[in-house]
PDB file of C-alpha atoms in Angstrom:
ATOM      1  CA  UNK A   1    -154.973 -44.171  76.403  1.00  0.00           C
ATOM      2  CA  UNK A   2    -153.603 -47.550  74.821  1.00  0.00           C
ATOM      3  CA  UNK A   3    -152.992 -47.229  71.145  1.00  0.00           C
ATOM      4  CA  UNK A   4    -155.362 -49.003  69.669  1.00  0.00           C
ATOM      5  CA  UNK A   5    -157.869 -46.949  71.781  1.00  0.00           C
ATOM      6  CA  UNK A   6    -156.496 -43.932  70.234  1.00  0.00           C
ATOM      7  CA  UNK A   7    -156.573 -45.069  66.514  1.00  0.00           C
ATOM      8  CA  UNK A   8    -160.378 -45.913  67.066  1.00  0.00           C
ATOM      9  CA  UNK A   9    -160.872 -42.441  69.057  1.00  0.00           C
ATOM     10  CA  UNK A  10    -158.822 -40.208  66.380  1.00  0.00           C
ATOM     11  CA  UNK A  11    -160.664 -42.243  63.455  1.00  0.00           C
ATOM     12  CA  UNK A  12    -164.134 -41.293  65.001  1.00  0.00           C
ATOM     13  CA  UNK A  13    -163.198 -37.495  65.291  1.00  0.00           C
ATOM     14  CA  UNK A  14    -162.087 -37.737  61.861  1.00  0.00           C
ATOM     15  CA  UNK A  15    -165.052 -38.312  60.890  1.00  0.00           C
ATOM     16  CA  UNK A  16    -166.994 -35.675  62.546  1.00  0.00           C
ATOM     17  CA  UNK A  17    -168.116 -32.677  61.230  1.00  0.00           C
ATOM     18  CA  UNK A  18    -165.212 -30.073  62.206  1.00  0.00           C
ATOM     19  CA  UNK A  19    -167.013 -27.819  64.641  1.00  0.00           C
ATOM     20  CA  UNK A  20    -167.958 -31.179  65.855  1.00  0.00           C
ATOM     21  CA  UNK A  21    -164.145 -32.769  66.398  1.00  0.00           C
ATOM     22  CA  UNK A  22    -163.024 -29.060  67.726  1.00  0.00           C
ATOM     23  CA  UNK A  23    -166.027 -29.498  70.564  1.00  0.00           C
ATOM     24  CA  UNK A  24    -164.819 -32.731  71.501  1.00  0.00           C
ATOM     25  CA  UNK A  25    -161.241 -32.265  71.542  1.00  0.00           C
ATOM     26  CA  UNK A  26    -161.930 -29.258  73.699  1.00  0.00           C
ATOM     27  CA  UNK A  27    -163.135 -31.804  76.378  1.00  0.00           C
ATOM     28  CA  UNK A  28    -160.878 -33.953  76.699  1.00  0.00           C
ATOM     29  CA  UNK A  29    -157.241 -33.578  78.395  1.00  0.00           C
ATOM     30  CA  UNK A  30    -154.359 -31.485  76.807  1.00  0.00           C
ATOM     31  CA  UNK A  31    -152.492 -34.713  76.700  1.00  0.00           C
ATOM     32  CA  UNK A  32    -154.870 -36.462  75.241  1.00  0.00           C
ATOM     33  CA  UNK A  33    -155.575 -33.710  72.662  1.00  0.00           C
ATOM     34  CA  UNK A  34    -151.839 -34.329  71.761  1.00  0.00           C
ATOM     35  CA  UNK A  35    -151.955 -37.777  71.427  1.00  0.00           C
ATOM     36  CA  UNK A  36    -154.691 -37.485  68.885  1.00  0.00           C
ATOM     37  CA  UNK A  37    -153.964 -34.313  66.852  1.00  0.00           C
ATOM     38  CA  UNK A  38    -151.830 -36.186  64.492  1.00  0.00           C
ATOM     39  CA  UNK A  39    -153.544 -39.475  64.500  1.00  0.00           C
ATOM     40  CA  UNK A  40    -156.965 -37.394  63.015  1.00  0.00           C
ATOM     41  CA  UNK A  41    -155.042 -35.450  60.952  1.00  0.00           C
ATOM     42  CA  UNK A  42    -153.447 -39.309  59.636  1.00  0.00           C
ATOM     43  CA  UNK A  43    -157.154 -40.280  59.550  1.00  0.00           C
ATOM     44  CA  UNK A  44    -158.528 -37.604  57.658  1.00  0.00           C
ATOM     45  CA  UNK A  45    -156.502 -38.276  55.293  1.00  0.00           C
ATOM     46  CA  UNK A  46    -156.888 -42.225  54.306  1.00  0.00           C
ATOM     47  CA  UNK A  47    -160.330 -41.418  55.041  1.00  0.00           C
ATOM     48  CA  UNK A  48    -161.483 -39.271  52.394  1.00  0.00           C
ATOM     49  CA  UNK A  49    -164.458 -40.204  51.320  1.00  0.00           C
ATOM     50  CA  UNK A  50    -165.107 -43.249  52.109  1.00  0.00           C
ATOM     51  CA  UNK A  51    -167.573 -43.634  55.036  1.00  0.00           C
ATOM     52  CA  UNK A  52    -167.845 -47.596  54.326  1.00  0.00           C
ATOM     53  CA  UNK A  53    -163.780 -47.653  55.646  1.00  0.00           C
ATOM     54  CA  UNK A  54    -164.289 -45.701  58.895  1.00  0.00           C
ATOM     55  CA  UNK A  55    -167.608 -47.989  59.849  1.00  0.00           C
ATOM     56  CA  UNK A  56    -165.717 -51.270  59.300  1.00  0.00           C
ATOM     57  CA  UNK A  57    -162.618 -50.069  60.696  1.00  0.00           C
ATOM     58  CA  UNK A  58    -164.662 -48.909  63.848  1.00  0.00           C
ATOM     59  CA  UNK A  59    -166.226 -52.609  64.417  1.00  0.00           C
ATOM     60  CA  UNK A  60    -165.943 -54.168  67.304  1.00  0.00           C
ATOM     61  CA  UNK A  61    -166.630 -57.387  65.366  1.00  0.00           C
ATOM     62  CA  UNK A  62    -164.229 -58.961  62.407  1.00  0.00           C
ATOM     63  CA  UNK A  63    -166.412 -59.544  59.346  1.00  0.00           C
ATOM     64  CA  UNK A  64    -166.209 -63.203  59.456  1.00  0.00           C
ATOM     65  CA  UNK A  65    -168.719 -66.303  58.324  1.00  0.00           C
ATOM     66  CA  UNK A  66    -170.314 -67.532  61.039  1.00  0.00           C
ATOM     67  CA  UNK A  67    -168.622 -70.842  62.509  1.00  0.00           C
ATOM     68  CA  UNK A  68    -170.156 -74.586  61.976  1.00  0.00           C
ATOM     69  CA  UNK A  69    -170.382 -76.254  65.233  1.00  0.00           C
ATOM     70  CA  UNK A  70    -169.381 -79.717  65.195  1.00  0.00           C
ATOM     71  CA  UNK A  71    -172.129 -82.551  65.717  1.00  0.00           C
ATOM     72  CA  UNK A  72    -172.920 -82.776  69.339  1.00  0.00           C
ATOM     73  CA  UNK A  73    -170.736 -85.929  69.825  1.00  0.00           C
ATOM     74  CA  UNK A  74    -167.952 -84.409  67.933  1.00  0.00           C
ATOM     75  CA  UNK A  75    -168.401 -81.522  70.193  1.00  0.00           C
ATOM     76  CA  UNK A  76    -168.441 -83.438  73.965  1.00  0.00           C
ATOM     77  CA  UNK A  77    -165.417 -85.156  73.258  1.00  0.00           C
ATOM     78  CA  UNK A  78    -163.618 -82.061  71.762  1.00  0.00           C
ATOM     79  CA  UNK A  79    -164.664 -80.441  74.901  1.00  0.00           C
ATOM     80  CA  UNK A  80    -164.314 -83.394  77.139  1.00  0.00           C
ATOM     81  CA  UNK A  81    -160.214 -82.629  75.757  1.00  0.00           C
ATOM     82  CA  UNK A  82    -160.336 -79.202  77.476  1.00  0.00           C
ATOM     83  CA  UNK A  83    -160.041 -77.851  81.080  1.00  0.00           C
ATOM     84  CA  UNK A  84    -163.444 -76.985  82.361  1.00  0.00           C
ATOM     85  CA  UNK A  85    -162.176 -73.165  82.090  1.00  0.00           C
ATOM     86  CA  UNK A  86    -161.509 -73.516  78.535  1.00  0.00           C
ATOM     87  CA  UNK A  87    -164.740 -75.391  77.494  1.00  0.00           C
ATOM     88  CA  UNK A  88    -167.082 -72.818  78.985  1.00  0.00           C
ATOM     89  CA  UNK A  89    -165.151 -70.114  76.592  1.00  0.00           C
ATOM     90  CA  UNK A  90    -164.838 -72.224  73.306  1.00  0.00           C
ATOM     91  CA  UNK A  91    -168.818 -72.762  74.256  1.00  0.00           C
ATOM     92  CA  UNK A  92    -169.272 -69.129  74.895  1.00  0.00           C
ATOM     93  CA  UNK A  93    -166.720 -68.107  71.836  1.00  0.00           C
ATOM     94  CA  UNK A  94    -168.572 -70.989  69.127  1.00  0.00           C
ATOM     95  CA  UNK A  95    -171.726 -72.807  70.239  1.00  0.00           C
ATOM     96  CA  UNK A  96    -173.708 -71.139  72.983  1.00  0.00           C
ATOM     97  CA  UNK A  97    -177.139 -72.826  72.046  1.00  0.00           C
ATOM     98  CA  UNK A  98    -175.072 -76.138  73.263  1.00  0.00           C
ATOM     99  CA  UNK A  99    -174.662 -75.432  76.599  1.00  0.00           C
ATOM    100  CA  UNK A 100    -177.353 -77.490  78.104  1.00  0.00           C
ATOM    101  CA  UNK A 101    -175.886 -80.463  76.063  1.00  0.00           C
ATOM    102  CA  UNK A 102    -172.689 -80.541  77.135  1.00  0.00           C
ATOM    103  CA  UNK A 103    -173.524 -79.657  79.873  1.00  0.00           C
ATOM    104  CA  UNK A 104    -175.930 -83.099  80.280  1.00  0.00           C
ATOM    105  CA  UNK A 105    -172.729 -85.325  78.774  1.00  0.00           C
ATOM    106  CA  UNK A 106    -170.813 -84.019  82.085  1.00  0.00           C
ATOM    107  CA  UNK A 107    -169.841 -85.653  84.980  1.00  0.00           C
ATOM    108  CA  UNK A 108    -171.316 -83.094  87.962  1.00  0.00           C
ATOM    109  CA  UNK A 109    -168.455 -81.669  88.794  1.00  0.00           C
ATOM    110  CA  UNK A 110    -167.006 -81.109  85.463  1.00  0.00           C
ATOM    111  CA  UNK A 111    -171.166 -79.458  85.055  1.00  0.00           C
ATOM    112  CA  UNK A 112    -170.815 -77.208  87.846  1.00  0.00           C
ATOM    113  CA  UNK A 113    -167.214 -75.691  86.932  1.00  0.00           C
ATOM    114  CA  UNK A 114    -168.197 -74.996  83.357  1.00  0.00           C
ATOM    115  CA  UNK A 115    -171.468 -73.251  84.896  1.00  0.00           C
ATOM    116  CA  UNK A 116    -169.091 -71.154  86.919  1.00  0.00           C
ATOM    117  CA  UNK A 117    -166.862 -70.165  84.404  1.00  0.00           C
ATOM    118  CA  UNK A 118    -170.156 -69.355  81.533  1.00  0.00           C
ATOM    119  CA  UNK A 119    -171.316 -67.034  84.574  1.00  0.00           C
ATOM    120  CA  UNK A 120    -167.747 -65.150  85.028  1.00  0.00           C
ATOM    121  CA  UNK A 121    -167.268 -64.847  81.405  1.00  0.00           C
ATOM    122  CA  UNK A 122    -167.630 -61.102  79.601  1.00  0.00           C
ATOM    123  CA  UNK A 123    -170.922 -60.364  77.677  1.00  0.00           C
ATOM    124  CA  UNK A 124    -169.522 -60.670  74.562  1.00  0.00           C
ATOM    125  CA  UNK A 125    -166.692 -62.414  74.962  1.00  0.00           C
ATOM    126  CA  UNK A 126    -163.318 -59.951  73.260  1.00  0.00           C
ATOM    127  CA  UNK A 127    -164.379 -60.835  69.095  1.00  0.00           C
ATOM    128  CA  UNK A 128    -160.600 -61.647  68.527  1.00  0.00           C
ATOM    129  CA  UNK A 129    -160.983 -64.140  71.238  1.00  0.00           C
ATOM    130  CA  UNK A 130    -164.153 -65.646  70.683  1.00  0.00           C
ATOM    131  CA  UNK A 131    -163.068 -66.030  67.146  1.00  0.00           C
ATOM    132  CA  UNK A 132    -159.954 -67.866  68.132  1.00  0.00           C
ATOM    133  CA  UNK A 133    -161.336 -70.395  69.938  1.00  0.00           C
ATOM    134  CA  UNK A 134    -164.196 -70.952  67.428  1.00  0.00           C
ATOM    135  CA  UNK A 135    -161.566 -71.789  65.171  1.00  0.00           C
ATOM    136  CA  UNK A 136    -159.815 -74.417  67.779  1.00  0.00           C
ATOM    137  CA  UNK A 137    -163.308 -75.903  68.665  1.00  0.00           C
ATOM    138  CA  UNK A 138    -163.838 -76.255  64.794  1.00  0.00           C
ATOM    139  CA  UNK A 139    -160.216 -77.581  63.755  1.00  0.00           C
ATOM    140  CA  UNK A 140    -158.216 -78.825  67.167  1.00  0.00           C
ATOM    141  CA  UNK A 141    -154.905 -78.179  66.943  1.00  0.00           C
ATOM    142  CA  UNK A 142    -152.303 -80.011  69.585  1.00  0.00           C
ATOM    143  CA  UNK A 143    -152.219 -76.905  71.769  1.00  0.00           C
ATOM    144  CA  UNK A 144    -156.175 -77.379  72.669  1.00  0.00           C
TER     145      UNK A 144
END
C-alpha cells in the first residue's frame, strides 16, 4: 500500500461508524491492519468533527478555478511549441472542447499522433497533472 493510499484509506475508516471501521479492518490483511491502526487513530483525531475536512481531504480533485483557455490562435502556436505527446495532454489536461481545432491547424501527421496519444491517455487524466499542464498551456514557461 503506497502512503498516500494509506492516509486516504485510514482517513475513510476514521470516519466510519466504529462497528463499521472494526468490519472493515477485519477484511483486510494483518499487515495492512498494521499499517493503518495508527494512521486512523492520527485521523480520528484531527478529524473531530469536522466532516467538511475528511470530504475535501478525500478529493480526488484540488479545489481550483477552472482554467481560461487561450484564444484559438494563441492556443495552435502554444501547441504547435510542443511534441505531439505533450499537446494531446495539455489538450486533455486544459481545453478538451479544442480538439477538433487544433487538430484542423495540423499538418496530418502532427493530426494523427495527437489523435493517438488523446486515445492512450487516462480518463481523467491524474488532477495534479492535468492541473500542471493547464497552468503551462495558460502561462508557458521555457521548459514547455
Amino acid at each position: 500500500m503506497n502512503p498516500a493510499g494509506s492516509r486516504k484509506a485510514a482517513l475513510a475508516l476514521a470516519a466510519m461508524h466504529p462497528d463499521d471501521r472494526r468490519w472493515m479492518l477485519a477484511k483486510l490483511p494483518a499487515r495492512a491492519q498494521a499499517t493503518l491502526a495508527p494512521l486512523i487513530r492520527e485521523a480520528g483525531r484531527l478529524l473531530g468533527d469536522r466532516p467538511g475536512l475528511l470530504s475535501s481531504a478525500l478529493a480526488d480533485e484540488p479545489d481550483q478555478a477552472p482554467v481560461e483557455v487561450p484564444p484559438p490562435d494563441q492556443l495552435i502556436v502554444r501547441l504547435n511549441q510542443c511534441s505531439p505527446a505533450w499537446a494531446a495532454r495539455m489538450l486533455a489536461a486544459a481545453a478538451p472542447d479544442h480538439v477538433e481545432i487544433y487538430l484542423a491547424a495540423c499538418e496530418r501527421a502532427c493530426a494523427e499522433a495527437v489523435r493517438r496519444e488523446l486515445a492512450g491517455l487516462p480518463e481523467p487524466l491524474p488532477s495534479a497533472l492535468a492541473a500542471a499542464l493547464a497552468r503551462q498551456l495558460v502561462q508557458p514557461g521555457e521548459a514547455a
